[in-house]
Coordinates of C-alpha atoms in Angstrom, one line a residue:
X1 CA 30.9 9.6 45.0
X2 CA 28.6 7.6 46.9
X3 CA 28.3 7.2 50.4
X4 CA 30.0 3.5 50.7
X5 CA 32.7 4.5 48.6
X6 CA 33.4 7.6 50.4
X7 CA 33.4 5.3 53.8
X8 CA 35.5 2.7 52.1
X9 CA 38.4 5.1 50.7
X10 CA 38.4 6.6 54.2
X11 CA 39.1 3.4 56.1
X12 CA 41.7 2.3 53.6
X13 CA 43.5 5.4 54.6
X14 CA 43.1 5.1 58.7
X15 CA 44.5 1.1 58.2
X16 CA 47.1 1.8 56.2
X17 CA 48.8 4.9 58.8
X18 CA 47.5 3.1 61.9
X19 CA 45.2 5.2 62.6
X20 CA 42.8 2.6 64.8
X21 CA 40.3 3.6 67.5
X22 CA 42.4 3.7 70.4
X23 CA 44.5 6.6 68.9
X24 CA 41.9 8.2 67.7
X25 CA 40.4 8.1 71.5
X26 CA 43.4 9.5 72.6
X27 CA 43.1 12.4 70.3
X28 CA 39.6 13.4 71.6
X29 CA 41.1 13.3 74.8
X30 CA 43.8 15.7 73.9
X31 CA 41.1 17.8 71.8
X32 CA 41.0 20.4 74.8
X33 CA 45.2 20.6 74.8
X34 CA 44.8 20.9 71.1
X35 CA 42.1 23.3 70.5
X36 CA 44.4 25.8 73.1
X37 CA 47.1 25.4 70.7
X38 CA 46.0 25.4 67.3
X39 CA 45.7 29.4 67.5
X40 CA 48.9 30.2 68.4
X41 CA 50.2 27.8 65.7
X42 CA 47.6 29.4 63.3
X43 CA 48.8 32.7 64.6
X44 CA 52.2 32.1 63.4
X45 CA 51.3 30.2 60.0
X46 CA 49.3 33.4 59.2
X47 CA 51.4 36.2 60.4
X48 CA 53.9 34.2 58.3
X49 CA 51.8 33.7 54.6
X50 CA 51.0 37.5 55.6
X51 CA 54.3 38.6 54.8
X52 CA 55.6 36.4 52.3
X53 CA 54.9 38.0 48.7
X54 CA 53.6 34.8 47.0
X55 CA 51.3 33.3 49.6
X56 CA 50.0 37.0 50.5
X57 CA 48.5 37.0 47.3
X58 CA 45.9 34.8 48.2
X59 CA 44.6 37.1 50.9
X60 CA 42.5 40.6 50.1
X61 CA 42.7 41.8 53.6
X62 CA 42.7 41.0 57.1
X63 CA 39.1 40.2 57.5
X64 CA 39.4 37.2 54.7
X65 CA 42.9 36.0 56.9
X66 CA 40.8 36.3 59.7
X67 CA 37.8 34.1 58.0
X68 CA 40.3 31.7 56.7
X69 CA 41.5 31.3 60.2
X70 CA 38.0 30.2 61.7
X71 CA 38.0 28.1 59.4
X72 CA 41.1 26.2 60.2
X73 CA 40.2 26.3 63.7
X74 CA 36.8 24.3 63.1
X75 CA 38.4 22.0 60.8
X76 CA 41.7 21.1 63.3
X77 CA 38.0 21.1 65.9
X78 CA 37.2 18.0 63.6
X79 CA 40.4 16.7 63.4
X80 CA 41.3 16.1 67.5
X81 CA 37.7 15.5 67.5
X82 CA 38.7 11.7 66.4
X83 CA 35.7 11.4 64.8
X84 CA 36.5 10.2 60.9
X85 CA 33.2 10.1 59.1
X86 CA 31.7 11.2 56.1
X87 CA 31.3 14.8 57.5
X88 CA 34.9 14.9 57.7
X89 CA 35.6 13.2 53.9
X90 CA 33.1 16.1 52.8
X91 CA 35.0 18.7 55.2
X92 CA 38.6 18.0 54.2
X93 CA 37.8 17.6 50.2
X94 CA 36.4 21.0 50.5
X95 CA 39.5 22.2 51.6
X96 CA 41.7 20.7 49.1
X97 CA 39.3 21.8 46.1
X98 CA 39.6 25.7 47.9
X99 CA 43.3 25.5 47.5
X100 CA 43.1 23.9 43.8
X101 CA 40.9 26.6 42.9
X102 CA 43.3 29.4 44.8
X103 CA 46.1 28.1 42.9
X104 CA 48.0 27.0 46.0
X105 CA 50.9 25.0 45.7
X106 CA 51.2 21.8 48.2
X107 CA 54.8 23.5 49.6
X108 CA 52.8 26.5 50.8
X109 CA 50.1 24.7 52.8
X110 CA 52.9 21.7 53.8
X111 CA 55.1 24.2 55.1
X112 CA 51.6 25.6 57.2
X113 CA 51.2 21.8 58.6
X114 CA 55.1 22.2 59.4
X115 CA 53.7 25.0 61.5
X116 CA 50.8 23.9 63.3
X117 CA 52.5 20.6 63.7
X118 CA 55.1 22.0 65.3
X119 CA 53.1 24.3 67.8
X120 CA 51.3 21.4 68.6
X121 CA 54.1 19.0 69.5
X122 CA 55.3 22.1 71.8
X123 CA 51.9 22.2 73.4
X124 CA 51.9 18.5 74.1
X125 CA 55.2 18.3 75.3
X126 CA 54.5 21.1 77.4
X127 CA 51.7 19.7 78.9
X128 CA 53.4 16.2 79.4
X129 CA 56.6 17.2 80.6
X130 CA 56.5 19.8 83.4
X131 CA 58.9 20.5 86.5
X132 CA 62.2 22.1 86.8
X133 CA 64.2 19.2 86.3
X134 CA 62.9 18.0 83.0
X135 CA 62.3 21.1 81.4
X136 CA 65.5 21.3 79.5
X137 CA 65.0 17.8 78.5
X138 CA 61.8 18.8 77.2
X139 CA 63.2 21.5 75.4
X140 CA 65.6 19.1 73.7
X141 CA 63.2 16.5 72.6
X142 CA 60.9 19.3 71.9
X143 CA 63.4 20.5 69.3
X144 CA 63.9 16.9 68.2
X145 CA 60.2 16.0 67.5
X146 CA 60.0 19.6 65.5
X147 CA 63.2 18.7 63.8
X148 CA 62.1 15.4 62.4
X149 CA 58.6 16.3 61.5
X150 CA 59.7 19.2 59.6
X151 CA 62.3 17.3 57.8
X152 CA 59.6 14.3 57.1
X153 CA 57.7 17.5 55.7
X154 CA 59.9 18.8 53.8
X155 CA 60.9 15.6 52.4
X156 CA 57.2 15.0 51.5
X157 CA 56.6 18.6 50.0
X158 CA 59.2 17.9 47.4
X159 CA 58.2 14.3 46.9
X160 CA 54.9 15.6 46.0
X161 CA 56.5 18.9 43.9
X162 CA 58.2 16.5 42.1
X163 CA 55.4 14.2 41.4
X164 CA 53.0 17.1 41.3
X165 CA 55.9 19.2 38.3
X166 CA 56.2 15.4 36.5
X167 CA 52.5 15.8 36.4
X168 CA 52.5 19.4 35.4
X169 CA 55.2 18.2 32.5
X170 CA 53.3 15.4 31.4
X171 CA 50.3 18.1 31.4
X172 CA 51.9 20.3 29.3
X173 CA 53.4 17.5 26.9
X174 CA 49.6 16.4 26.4
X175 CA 48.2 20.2 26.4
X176 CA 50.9 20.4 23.6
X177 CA 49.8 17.5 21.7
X178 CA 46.4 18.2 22.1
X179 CA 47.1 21.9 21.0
X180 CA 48.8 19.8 17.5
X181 CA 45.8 17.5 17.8
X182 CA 43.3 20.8 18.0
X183 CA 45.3 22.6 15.2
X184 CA 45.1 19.2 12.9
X185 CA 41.6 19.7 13.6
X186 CA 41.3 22.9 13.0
X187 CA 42.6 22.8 10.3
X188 CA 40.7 19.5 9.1
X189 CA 37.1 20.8 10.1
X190 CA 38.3 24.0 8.1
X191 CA 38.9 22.0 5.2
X192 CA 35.8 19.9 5.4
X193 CA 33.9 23.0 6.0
X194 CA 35.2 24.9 3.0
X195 CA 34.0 21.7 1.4
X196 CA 30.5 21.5 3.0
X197 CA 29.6 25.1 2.0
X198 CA 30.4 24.2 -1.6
X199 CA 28.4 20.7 -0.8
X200 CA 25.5 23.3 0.5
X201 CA 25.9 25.0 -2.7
X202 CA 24.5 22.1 -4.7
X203 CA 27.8 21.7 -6.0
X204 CA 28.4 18.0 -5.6
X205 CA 32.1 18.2 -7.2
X206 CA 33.5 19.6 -4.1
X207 CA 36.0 17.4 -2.2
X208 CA 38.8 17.9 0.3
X209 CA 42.0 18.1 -1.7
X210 CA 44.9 18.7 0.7
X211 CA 46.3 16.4 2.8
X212 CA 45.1 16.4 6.1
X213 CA 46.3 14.9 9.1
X214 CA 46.6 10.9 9.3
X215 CA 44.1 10.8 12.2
X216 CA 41.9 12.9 9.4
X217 CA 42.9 11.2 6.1
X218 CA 39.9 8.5 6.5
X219 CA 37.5 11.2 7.3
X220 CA 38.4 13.2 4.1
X221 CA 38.8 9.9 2.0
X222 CA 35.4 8.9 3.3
X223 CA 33.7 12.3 2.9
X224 CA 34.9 12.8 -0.9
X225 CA 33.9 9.1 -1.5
X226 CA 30.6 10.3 -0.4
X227 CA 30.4 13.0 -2.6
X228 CA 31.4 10.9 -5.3
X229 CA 29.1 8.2 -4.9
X230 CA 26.1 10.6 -3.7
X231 CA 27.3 12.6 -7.1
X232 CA 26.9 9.8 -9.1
X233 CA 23.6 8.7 -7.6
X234 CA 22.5 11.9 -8.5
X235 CA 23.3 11.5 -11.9
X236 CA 21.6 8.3 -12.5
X237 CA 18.5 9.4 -10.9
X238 CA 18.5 12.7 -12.9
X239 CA 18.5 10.1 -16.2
X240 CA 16.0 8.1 -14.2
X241 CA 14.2 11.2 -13.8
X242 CA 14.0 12.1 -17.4
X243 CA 13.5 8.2 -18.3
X244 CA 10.5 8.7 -15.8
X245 CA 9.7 12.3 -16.8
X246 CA 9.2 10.5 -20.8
X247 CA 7.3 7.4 -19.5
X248 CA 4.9 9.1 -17.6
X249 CA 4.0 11.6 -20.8
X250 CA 4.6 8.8 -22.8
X251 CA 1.7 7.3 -20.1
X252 CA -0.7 10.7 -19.9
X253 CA -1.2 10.7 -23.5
X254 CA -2.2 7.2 -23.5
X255 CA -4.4 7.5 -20.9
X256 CA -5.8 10.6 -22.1
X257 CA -6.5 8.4 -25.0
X258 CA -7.9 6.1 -23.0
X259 CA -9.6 8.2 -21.0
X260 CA -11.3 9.3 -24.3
X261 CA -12.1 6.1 -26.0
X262 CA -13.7 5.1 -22.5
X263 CA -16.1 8.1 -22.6
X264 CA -16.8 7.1 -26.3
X265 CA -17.4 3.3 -25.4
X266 CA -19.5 4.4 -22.2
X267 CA -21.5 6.5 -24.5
X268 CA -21.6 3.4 -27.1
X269 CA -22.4 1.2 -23.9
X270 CA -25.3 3.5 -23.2
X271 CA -26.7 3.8 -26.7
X272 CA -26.3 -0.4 -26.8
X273 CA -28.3 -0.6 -23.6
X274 CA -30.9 2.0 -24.6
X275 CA -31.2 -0.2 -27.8
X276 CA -31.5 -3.7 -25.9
X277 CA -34.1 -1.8 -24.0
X278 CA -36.2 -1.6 -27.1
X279 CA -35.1 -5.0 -28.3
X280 CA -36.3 -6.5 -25.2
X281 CA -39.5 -4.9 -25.4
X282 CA -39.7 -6.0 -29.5
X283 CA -38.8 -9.5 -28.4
X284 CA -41.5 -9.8 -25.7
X285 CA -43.8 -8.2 -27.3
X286 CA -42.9 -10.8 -30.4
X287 CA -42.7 -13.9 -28.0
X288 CA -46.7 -12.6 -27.1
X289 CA -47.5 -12.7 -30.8
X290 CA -46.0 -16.0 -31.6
X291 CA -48.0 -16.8 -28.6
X292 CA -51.1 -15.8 -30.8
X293 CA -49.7 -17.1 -33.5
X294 CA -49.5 -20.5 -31.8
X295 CA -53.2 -20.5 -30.5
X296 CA -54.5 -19.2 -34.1
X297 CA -52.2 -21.9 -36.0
X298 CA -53.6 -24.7 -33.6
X299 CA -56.9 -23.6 -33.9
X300 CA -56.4 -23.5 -37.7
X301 CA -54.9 -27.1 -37.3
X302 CA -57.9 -28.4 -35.3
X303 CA -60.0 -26.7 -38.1
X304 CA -58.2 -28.2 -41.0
X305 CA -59.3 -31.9 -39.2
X306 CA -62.4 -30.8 -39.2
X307 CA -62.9 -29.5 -42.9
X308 CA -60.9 -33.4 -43.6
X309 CA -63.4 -34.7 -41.9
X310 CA -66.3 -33.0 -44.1
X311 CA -64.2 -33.4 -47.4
X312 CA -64.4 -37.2 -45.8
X313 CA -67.9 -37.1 -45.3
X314 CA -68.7 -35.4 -48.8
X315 CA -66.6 -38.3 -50.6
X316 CA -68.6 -40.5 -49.3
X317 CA -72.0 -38.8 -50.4
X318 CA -70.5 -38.6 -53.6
X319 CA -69.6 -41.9 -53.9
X320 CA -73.2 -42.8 -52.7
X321 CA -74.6 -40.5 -55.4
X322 CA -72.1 -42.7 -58.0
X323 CA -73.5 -45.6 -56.7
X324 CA -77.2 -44.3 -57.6
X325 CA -76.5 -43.1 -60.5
X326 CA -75.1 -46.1 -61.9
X327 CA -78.4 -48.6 -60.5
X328 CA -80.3 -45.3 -62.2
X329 CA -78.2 -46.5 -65.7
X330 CA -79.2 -49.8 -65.3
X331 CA -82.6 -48.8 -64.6
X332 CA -82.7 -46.2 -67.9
X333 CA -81.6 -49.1 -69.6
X334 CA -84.3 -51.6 -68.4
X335 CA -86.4 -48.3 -69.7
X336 CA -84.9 -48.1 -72.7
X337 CA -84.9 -52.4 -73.4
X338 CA -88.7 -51.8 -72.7
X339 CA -89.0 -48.9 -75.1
X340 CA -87.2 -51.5 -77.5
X341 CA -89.4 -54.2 -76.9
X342 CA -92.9 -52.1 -76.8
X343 CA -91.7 -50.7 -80.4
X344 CA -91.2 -53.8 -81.5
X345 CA -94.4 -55.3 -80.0
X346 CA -96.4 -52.1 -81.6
X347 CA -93.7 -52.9 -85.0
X348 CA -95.2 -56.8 -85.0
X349 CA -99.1 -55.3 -83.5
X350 CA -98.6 -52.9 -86.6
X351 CA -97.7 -55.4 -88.9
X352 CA -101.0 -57.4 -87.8
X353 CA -103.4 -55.0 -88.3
X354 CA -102.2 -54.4 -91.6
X355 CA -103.2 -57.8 -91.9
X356 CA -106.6 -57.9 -90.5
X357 CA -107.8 -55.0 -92.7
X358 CA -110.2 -52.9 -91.5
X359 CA -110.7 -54.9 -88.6
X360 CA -107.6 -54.3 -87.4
X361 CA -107.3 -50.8 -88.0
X362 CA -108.0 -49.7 -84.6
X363 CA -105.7 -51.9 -83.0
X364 CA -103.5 -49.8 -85.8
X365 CA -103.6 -46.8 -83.9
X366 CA -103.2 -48.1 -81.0
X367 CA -100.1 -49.9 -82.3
X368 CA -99.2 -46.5 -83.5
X369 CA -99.3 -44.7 -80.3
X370 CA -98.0 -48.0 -78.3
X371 CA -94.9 -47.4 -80.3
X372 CA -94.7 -43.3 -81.0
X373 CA -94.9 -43.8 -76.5
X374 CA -92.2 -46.5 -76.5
X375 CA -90.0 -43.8 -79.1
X376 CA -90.6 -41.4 -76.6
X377 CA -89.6 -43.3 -74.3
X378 CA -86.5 -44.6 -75.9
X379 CA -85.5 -40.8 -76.9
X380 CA -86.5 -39.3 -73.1
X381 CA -84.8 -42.5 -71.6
X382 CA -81.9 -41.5 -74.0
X383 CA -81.9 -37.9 -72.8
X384 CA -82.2 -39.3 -69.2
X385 CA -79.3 -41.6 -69.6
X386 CA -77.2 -38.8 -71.3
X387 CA -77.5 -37.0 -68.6
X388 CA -77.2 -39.6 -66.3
X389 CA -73.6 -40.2 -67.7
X390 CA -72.8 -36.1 -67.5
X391 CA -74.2 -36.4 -63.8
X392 CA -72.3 -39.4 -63.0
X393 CA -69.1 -37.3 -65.4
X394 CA -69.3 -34.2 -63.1
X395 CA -70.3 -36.5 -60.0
X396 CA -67.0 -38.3 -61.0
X397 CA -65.3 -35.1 -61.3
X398 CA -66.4 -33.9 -57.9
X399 CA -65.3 -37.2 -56.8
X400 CA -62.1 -36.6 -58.2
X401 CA -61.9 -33.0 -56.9
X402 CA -63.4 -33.6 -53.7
X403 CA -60.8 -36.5 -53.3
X404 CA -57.8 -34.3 -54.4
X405 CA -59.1 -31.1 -51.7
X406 CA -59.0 -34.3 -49.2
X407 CA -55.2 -34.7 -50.0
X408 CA -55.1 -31.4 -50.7
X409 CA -56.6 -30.5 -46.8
X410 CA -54.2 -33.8 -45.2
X411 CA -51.5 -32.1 -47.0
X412 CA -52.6 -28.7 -45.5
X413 CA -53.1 -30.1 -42.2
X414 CA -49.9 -32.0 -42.2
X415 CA -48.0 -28.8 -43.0
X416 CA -50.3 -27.1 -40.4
X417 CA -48.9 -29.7 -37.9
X418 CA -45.1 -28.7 -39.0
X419 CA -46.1 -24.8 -39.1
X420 CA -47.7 -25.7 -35.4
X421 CA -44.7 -27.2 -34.3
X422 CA -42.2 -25.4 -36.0
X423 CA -44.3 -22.3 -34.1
X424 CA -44.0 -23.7 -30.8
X425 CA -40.1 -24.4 -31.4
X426 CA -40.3 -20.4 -32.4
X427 CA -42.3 -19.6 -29.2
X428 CA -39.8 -21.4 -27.0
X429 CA -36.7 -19.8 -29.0
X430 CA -38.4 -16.4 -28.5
X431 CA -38.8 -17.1 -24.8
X432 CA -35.3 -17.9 -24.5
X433 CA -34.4 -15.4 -26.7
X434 CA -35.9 -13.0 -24.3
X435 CA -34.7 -14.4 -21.4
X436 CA -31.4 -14.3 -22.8
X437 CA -31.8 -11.0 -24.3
X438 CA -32.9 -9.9 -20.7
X439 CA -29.8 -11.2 -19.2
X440 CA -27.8 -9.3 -21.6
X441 CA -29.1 -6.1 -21.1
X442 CA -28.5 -6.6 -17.7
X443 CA -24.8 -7.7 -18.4
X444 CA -24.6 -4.1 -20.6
X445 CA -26.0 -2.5 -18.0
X446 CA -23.6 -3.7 -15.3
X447 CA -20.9 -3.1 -18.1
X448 CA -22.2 0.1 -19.1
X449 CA -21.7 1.3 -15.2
X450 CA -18.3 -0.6 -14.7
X451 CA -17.4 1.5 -18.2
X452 CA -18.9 4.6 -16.5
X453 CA -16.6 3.6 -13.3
X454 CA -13.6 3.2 -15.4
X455 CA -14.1 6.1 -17.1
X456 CA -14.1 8.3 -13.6
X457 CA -11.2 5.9 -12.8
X458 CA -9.4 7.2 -15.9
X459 CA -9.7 10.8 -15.3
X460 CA -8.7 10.3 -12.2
X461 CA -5.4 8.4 -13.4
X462 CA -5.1 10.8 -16.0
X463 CA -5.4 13.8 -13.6
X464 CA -2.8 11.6 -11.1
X465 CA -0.6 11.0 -14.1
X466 CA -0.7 15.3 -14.8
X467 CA 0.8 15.4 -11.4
X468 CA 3.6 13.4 -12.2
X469 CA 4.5 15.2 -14.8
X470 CA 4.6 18.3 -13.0
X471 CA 6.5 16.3 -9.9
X472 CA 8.9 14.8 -12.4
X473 CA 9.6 18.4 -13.7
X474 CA 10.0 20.1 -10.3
X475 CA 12.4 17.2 -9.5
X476 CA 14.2 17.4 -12.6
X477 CA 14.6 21.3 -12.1
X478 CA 15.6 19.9 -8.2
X479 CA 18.2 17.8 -9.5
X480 CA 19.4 20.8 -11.8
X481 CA 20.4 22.8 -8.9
X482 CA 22.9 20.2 -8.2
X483 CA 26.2 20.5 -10.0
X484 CA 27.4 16.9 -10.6
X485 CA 30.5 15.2 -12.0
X486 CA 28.4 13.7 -15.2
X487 CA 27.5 17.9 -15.5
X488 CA 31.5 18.4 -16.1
X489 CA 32.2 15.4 -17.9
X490 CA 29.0 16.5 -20.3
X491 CA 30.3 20.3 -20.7
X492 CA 34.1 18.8 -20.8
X493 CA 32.5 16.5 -24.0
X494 CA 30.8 19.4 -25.5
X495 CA 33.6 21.3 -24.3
X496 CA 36.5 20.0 -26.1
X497 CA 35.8 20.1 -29.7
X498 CA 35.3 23.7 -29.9
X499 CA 38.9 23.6 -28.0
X500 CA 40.6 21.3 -31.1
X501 CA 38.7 23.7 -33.3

C-alpha cells in the first residue's frame, strides 16, 4: 500500500476515536508511568496464555514467551510513545499478520488487551490517586474502570467472533461451492481432456458427449463445434488436396511437354538463325552482284547508244552509196545512149562507105571498129549497169538490214533501259532485302535467346511443379493421418451394402 494511503487510513482511524494531538501528548507524558506497568500486565497476560491449553500451544518454550514478551514491550514503547506514523502502521500490521499466521483467534489476544488494560488503569490510578483517605475510593473506581473496560471487551470480542464465525460461514459456504465449482471442473477439463488426447490422435471425430456443468455446457458445445467445423475443413481441403494433387500432374506433364517442345523450338530457333546467317551472307553477297550487274547493264546500255549511233552513221553511208549508184545508172545510161548513138553513126558511116566504093573502104573499117567499140561498150556498159542494179540490190538490202539492226539495236537499247531499271529496282529490293533480312536475324536471334530463356524457365517450372507433387502427396498422406467425419460417412457408405448383403 503506498505511503499516502497508509497515512490517510491511519488519520481516518485517530478522527473517528478522538484520538487528536493533545491526547496523544498526554500519552507521551504518561509513557514513563506506562512503560513501569506494561510488564507486570504482560507478566500476568503471559503466566495466564502459559497455562491455558489452547493459547499454550502457540508457545515452544519459555525463551519464545520470553521473545514474544520484548516484543510487546517495544510495541506498547510505541504505543504511549504518541507518535502515530507510518512506522507504527508497519509495526502494528505486523502484529496482526503474526497472529493470522499463528492461528490466533481475536478472543485470545482481546482477552490479553483486557489484561494489560487493566494493569494499566491500576497503574494510573495508582499514580493519580494516592493518600490514605482516597485510597479506598481509588480501589472502587479502580474496580469500576477494570469492570467496564472488560465488559466493553468482551462485548467487542464476541462482536467480532460473531462477525469473524459469519465470515468463517460464508467462507466455508464459498469453499463449498467452489469445491462443486472445482469438481464441475474437474470433471469438465477431464472430459475435454479425454477429448483432446483423441483430438491429439488425429482423430477429429472426437467430441465431449456427456453433459457437463451449465457453466461448461458452452465450452463443450463450442469445443465439439470446433471439431466439427475444423473436421469438415479438413475434408474439403483433403478433396482440394487431391483436386490440386491432379492439376498439378495434370500441369507437370504439360510442362514437361512444354518443356520439350521449347528445347525442340530453341534448337529449331538455332538452326533458323544459323540459316539466316548464310542467307544474309547470300543476300549481300547478291545485292554486290546486282551491283555489278547494274554497272555492266549500264555500261551495256551506254554501249548499245553507241553501236545506234554507228548503225545511224552506216545508214547514212549507205544511203550515200544509193545515191551514187543511182547518178552511176544514169551515167551507164548516158554510156550506153552513146554506145547506141556511135553504132548507129558507125551503122549510117557503114552504110556510106558502102556507097563510096573503094574510096570509102577505109572509112569502112573504121566504121567497123567505131561500132564493134560502141558494142563493146553497150555490152560492158550493160555488164556495168547489171551490176550496178545487184550493187544498188545488196546496197538496198544492207539498207534494209542495216535499218532493221537500227530498230533492232533501239529495240535492244530500249529493253536495255527496262533491264537497267528493272536492275536498279532489283538492287534497291536486294538492299532492303538485306537490311530487312539483317533485322530478322537479329529478331531470331533475340528470339532464339528469349526461347533459350524460356526453356531454362521451363525446367525450372517443371522441376517447381515436381515439388508439388511431392508436397501435394506428403500433404495428402498429412491429411490421412487425420480421422475425419467424411472418413466415417465414406466407410459407413461402403460400409452398409455388405451389411444388407
Amino acid at each position: 500500500m503506498p505511503s499516502d494511503e497508509k497515512l490517510q487510513h491511519l488519520k481516518d482511524r485517530l478522527d473517528f476515536i478522538g484520538l487528536d494531538e493533545g491526547q496523544r501528548r498526554i500519552l507521551a507524558q504518561m509513557r514513563p508511568l506506562l512503560a513501569g506497568a506494561i510488564g507486570p500486565a504482560l507478566d500476568g497476560f503471559y503466566a495466564k496464555a502459559s497455562r491455558d491449553p489452547h493459547t499454550a500451544s502457540f508457545f515452544r518454550d519459555a525463551a519464545h514467551v520470553a521473545h514474544a514478551k520484548g516484543r510487546q514491550v517495544q510495541h506498547w514503547d510505541g504505543i504511549a510513545s504518541g507518535r502515530y506514523d507510518e512506522a507504527y502502521v508497519d509495526a502494528v500490521s505486523t502484529v496482526g499478520r503474526t497472529h493470522a499466521r499463528l492461528g490466533l483467534e481475536p478472543r485470545w489476544y482481546i482477552g490479553g488487551y483486557a489484561m494489560i488494560v487493566e494493569g494499566i488503569i491500576k497503574a494510573v490510578i495508582g499514580q493519580q490517586l494516592k493518600g490514605f483517605l482516597i485510597e479506598k475510593k481509588a480501589k472502587a473506581v479502580e474496580q469500576q474502570l477494570c469492570a467496564v473496560v472488560k465488559a466493553a471487551l468482551l462485548d467487542m470480542d464476541y462482536a467480532i467472533s460473531v462477525y469473524l464465525e459469519a465470515l468463517a460461514a460464508e467462507r466455508a459456504k464459498t469453499e463449498a461451492e467452489r469445491a462443486k465449482a472445482a469438481a464441475e471442473q474437474q470433471e469438465a477439463l477431464q472430459a475435454i481432456d479425454t477429448a483432446l488426447d483423441q483430438l491429439a490422435a488425429r482423430d477429429l471425430t472426437a467430441q465431449v458427449r456427456q453433459a457437463l456443468a451449465a457453466d461448461f455446457e458452452k465450452i463443450r458445445s463450442n469445443y465439439n463445434r470446433s471439431v466439427t467445423e475444423l473436421s469438415d475443413a479438413l475434408s474439403e481441403i483433403g478433396g482440394a488436396v487431391d483436386q490440386v494433387r491432379a492439376e498439378v500432374t495434370g500441369i507437370s506433364s504439360a510442362t514437361d511437354d512444354m518443356a520439350k517442345r521449347a528445347e525442340q523450338q530453341a534448337s529449331a530457333l538455332e538452326q533458323t538463325a544459323a540459316t539466316l546467317e548464310q542467307i544474309t551472307t547470300i543476300s549481300a553477297a547478291t545485292a554486290k552482284r546486282t551491283v555489278d550487274v547494274q554497272q555492266i547493264v549500264q555500261a551495256s546500255s551506254e554501249e548499245t547508244l553507241r553501236s545506234g549511233e554507228v548503225v545511224r552513221q552506216a545508214i547514212t553511208a549507205m544511203q550515200d552509196i544509193e545515191n551514187s549508184s543511182q547518178k552511176m545508172t544514169q551515167i551507164i545510161g548516158v554510156i550506153d545512149e552513146i554506145a547506141f548513138q556511135t553504132n548507129l553513126l558507125a551503122l549510117n558511116a557503114g552504110v556510106e562507105a558502102a556507097r563510096a566504093g573503094d574510096q570509102g573502104k577505109g572509112f569502112a573499117v573504121v566504121a567497123q571498129e567505131v561500132r564493134e567499140l560502141a558494142q563493146r561498150s553497150a555490152a560492158a556498159a550493160r555488164e556495168i549497169k547489171e551490176l550496178i542494179d545487184r550493187s544498188s540490190a545488196d546496197v538496198n538490202r544492207g539498207v534494209s538490214l542495216v535499218n532493221r539492226t537500227g530498230e533492232a539495236l533501239v529495240t535492244i537499247g530500249e529493253r536495255v533501259n527496262s533491264i537497267n531499271e528493272h536492275i536498279n529496282s532489283i538492287a534497291q529490293s536486294a538492299r532492303e532485302q538485306s537490311s530487312g533480312i539483317n533485322e530478322i536475324n537479329t529478331a531470331v536471334r533475340s528470339m532464339d535467346q528469349i526461347t533459350q530463356r524460356n526453356a531454362a524457365l521451363m525446367e525450372e517450372t517443371s522441376a517447381s511443379t515436381q515439388n508439388l507433387v511431392a508436397i501435394s502427396g506428403s500433404l495428402s498422406e498429412l491429411l490421412g493421418r487425420f480421422r475425419t467425419q467424411g472418413q466415417q460417412r465414406h466407410a459407413y457408405a461402403q460400409e452398409a451394402p455388405r451389411r444388407r448383403a
